[in-house]
Short mmCIF file of C-alpha atoms in Angstrom, two decimals:
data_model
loop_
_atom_site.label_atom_id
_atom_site.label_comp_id
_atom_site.label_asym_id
_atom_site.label_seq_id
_atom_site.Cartn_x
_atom_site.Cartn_y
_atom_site.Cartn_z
CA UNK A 8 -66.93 150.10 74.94
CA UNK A 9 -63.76 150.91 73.04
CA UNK A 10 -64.02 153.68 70.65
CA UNK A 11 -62.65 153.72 67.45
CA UNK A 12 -60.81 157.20 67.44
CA UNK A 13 -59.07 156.50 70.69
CA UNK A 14 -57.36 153.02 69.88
CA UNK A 15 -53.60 153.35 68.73
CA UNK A 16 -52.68 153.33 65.76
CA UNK A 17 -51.05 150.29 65.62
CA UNK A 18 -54.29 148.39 66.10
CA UNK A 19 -55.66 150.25 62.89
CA UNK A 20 -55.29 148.70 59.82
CA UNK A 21 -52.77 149.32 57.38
CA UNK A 22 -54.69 150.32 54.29
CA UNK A 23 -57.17 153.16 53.93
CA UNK A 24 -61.08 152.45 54.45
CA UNK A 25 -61.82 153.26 51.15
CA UNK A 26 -59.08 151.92 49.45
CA UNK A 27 -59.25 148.19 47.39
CA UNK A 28 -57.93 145.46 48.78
CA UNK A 29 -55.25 144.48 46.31
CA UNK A 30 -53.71 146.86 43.40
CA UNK A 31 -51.41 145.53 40.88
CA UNK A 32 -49.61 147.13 38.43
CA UNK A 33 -52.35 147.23 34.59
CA UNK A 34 -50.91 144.61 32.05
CA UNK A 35 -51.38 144.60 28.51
CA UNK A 36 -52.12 141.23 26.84
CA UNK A 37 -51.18 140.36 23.58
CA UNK A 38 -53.33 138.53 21.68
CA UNK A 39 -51.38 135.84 19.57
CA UNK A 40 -52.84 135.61 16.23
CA UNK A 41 -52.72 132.31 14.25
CA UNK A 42 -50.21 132.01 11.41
CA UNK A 43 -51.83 132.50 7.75
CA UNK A 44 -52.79 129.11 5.77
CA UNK A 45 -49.39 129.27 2.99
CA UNK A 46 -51.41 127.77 0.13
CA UNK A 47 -48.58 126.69 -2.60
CA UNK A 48 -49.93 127.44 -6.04
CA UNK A 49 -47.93 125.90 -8.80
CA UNK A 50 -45.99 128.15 -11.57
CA UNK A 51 -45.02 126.98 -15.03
CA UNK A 52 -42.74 128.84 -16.98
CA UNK A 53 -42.31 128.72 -20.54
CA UNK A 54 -39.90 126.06 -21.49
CA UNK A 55 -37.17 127.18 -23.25
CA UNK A 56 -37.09 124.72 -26.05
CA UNK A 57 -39.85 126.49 -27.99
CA UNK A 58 -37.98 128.47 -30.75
CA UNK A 59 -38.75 132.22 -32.08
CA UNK A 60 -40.46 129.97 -35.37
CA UNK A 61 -42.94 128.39 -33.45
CA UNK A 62 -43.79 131.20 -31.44
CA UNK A 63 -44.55 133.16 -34.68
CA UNK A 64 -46.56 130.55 -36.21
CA UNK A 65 -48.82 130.50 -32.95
CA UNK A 66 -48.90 134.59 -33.25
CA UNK A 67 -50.04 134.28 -36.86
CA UNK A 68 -52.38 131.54 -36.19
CA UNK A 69 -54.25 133.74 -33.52
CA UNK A 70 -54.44 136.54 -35.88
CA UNK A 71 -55.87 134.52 -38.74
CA UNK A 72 -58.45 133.79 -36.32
CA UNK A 73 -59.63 136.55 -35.44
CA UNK A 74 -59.46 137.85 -39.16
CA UNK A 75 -61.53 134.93 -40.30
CA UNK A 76 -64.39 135.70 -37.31
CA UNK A 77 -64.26 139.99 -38.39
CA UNK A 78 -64.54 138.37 -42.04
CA UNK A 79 -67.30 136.21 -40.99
CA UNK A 80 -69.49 138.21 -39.11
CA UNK A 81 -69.53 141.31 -41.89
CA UNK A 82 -70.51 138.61 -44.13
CA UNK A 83 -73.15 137.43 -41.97
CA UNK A 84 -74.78 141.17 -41.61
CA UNK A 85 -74.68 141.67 -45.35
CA UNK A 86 -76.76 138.61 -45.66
CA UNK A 87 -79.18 139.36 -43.43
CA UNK A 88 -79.69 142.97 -45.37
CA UNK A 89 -79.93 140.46 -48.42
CA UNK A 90 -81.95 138.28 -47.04
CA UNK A 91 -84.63 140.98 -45.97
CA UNK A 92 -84.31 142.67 -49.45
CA UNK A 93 -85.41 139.41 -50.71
CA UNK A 94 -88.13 138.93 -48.17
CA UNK A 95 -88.96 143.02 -49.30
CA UNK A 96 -88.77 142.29 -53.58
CA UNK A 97 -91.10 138.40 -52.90
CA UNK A 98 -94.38 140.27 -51.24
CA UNK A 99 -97.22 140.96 -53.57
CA UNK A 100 -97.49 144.43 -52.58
CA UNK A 101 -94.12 144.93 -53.64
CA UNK A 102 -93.94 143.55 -56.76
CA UNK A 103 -96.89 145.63 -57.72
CA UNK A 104 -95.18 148.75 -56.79
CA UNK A 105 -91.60 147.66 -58.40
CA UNK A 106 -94.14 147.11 -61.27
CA UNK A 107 -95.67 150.75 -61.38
CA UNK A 108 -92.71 152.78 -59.77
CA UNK A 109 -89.74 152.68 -62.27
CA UNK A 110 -88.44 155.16 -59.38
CA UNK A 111 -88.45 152.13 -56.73
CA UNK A 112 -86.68 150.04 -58.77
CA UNK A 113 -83.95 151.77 -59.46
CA UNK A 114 -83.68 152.88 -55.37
CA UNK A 115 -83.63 148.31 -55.43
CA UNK A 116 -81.20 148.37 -57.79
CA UNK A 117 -78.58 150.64 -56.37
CA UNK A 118 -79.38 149.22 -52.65
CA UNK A 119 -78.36 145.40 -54.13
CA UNK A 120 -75.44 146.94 -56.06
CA UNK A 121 -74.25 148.76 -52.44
CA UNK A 122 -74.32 145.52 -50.83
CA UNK A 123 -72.58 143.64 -54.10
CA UNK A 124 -69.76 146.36 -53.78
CA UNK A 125 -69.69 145.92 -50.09
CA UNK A 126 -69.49 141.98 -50.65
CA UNK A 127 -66.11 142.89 -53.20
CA UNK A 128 -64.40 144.71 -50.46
CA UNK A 129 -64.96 141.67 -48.16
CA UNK A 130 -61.17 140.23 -47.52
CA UNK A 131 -61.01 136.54 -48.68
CA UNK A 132 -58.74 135.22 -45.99
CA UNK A 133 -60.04 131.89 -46.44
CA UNK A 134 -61.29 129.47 -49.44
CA UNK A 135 -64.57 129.01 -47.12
CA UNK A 136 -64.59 132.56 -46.93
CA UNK A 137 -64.47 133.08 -50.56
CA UNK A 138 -67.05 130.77 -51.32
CA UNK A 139 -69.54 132.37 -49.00
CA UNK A 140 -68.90 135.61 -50.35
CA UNK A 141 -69.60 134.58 -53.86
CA UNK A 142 -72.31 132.88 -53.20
CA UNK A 143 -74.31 135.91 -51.72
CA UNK A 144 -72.78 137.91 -54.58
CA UNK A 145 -75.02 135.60 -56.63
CA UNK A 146 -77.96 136.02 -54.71
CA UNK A 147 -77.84 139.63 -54.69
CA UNK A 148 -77.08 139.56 -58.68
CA UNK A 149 -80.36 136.72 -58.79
CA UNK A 150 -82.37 139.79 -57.40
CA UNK A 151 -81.05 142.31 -59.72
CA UNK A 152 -82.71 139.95 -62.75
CA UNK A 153 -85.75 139.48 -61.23
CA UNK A 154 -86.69 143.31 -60.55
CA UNK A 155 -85.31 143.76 -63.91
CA UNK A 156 -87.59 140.59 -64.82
CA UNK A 157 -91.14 142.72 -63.26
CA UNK A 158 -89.94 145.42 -64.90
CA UNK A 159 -89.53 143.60 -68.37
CA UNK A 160 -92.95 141.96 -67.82
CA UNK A 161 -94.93 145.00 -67.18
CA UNK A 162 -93.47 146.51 -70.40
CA UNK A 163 -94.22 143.31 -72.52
CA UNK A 164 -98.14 143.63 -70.92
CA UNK A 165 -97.87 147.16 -72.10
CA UNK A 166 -96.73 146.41 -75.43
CA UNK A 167 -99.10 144.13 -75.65
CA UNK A 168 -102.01 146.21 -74.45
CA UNK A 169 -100.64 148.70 -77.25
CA UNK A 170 -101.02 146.47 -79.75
CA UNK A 171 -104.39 145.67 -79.36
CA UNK A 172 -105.75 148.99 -78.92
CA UNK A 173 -104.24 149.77 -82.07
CA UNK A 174 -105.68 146.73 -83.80
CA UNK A 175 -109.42 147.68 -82.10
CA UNK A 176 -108.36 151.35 -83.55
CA UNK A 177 -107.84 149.91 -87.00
CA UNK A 178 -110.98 148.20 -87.16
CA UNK A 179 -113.45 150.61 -85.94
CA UNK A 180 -111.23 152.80 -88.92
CA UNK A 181 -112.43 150.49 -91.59
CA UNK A 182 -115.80 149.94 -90.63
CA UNK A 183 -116.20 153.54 -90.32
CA UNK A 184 -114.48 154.27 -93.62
CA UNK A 185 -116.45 151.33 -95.06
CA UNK A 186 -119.68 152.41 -93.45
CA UNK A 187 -119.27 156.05 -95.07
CA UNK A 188 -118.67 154.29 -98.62
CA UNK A 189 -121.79 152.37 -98.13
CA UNK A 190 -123.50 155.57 -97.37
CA UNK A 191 -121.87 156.81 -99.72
CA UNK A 192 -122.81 154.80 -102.95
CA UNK A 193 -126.50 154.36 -101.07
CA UNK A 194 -126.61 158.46 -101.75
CA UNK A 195 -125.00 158.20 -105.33
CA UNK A 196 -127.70 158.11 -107.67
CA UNK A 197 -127.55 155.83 -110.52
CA UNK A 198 -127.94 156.39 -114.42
CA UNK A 199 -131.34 155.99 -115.29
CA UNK A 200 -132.91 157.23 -111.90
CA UNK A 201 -135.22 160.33 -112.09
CA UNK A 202 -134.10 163.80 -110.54
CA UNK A 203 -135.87 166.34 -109.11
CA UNK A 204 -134.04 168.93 -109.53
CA UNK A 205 -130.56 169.53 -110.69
CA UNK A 206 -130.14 172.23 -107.98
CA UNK A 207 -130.55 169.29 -105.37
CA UNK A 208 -128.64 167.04 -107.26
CA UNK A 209 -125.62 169.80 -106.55
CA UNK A 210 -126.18 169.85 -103.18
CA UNK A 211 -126.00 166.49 -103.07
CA UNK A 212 -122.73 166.16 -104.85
CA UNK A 213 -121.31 168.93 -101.99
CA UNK A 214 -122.22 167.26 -98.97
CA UNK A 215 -120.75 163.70 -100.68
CA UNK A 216 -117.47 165.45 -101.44
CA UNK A 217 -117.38 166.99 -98.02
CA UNK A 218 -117.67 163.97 -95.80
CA UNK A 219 -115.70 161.80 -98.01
CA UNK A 220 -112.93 165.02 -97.51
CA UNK A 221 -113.56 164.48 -93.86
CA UNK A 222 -112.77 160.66 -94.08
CA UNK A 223 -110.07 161.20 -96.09
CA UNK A 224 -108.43 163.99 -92.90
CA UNK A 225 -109.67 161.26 -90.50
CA UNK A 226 -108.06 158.41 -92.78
CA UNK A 227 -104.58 160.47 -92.46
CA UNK A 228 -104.77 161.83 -88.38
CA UNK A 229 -105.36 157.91 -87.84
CA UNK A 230 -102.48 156.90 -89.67
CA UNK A 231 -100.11 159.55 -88.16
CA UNK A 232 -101.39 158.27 -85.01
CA UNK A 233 -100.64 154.67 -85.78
CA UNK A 234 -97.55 155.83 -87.25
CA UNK A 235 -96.43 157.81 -84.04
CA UNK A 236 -97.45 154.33 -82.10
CA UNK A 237 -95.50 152.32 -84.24
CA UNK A 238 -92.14 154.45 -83.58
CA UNK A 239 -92.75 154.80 -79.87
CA UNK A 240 -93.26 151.26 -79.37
CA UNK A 241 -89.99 151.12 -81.89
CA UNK A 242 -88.41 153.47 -79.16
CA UNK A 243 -89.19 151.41 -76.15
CA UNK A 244 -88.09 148.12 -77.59
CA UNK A 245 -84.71 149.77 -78.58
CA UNK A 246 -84.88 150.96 -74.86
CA UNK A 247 -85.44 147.70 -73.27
CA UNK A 248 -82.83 145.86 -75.14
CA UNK A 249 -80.19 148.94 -74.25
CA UNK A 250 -81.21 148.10 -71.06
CA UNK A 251 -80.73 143.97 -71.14
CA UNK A 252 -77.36 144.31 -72.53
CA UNK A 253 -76.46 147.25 -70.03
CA UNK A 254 -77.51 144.58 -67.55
CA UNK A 255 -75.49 141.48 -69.46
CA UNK A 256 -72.51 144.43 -69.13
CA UNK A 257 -72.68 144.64 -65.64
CA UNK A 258 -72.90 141.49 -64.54
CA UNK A 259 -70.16 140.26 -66.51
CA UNK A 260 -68.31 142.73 -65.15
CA UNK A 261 -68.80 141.77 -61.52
CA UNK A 262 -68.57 138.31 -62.33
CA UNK A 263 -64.89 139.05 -63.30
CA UNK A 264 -64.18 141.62 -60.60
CA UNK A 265 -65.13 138.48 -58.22
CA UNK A 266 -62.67 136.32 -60.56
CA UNK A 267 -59.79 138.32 -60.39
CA UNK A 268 -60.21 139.44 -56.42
CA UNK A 269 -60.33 135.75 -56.00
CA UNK A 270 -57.06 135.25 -58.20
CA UNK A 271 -55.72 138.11 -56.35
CA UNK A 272 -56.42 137.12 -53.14
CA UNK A 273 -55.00 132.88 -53.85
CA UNK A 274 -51.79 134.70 -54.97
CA UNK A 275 -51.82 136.60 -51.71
CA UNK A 276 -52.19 133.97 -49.37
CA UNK A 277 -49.28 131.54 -51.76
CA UNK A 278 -46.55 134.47 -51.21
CA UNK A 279 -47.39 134.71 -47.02
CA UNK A 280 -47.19 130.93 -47.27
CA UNK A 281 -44.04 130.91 -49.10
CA UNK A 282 -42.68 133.38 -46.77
CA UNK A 283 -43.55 132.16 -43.68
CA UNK A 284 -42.12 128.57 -44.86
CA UNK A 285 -38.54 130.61 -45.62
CA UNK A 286 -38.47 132.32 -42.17
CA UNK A 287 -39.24 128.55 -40.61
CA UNK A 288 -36.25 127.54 -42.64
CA UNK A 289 -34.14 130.33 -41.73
CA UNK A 290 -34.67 129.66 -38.01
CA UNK A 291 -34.07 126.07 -38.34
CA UNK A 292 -30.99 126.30 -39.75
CA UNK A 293 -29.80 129.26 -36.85
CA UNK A 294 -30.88 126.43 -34.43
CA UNK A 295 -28.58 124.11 -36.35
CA UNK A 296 -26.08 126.04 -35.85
CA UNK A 297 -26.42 127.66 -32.46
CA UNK A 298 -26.81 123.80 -31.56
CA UNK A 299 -23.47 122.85 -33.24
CA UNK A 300 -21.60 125.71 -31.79
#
């Protein structure tokens, strides 16, 4: 039996037990990545035959644009606030207060002339744009008459109502005064009639004198009353026709303002047009002659 620790060592082999069989030196491997996809994306570049002119015609074009969709759209909210006034002054319950409240329509009145003013300081950059604009100036100036309208009504009904109490007053006057003179000459004796007494007869005379002194007061507190009527209704007629022409005034006056922004505003828009033609000139003829040269 041939033991292990007594063989030579040339019969052992060369590598240790516990060793591996094979060592190698560790490589690192590169991983190759793949190439990115080159995706060619086409550039254009401004040619260089579009002049400084056209350039500022698109510029200006642009910012009319946008001017005319600002204009538009503050245009649009005042006429919805317009439109809901409108909805606000048509409802029964409404009209009965505009009626009664003098106090609510005058808060109307100054809310429609607010949105009138605010329809004035609206910039016509456009005929369209004009147009619009006086057309809801109309509207707003069509609600103005018609509160004044409820307002004129009730005061006719009024007047009206005054009248006829002072005709019912007037009546029941007479047939009270006439009443008291039939009484009157029932009382009075006549020649020929027997008398008691001519103590009686006195009192008799007193108490005739005394009511007809009391008609007489009554006949003159009913005519300063009527009198007093008369004038106030006098007063309030004067007032309502200050008022109609105060009205006339006014809207003749906006009606002009309107006029004259709108001449304003076409004289405006000729002098930009006559400018902007002279600078399109002007660089036409320094294309002429950069093109000459």
């Amino acid at each position: 039996m041939d033991s292990p620790f007594f063989t030579p060592h040339t019969n052992l082999p060369s590598d240790p037990p516990y060793s591996s069989s094979a060592r190698g030196i560790p490589v690192r491997h590169h991983q190759t990545k793949a190439s990115p996809k080159v995706v060619s994306i086409p550039v254009h570049f401004v040619g260089s035959e579009r002049t400084r002119s056209e350039s500022a015609v698109k510029i200006q074009k642009n910012f009319r644009g946008f001017l005319v969709r600002k204009t538009v759209n503050e245009i649009a909210a005042i006429r919805k606030e317009v439109e809901e006034m409108e909805k606000r002054i048509r409802r029964e319950e409404s009209v009965e207060l505009l009626r009664r409240d003098s106090k609510e329509r005058l808060k109307v009145n100054e809310a429609l002339m607010s949105l009138v003013l605010r329809l004035d300081s609206v910039r016509g950059v456009d005929s369209g744009i004009r147009d619009c604009r006086k057309k809801m100036i109309k509207t707003a100036i069509a609600l103005q008459e018609a509160v004044d309208a409820i307002a004129a009504a009730d005061n006719e009904a009024e007047i009206v109502a005054e009248a006829v109490a002072d005709d019912a007053i007037r009546e029941s006057v007479d047939d009270v005064v006439e009443e008291k003179e039939i009484i009157y000459e029932n009382e009075t004796p006549f020649g020929g009639e027997e008398r008691q007494s001519e103590g009686l007869n006195e009192e008799n005379d007193d108490e005739v004198n005394s009511e007809v002194e009391k008609e007489k007061a009554q006949k003159r507190r009913n005519r300063d009353v009527m009198e007093r009527m008369m004038e106030e209704k006098e007063r309030m007629v004067g007032l309502m026709s200050d008022l109609v022409e105060r009205n006339e005034r006014q809207s003749r006056m906006i009606c002009s303002l309107t006029h004259r922004v709108g001449r304003l505003e076409r004289a405006l828009l000729f002098d930009r047009l006559m400018r902007k033609k002279r600078r399109h000139a002007a660089g036409i003829a320094n294309n002429s002659l950069n093109s000459s040269f």
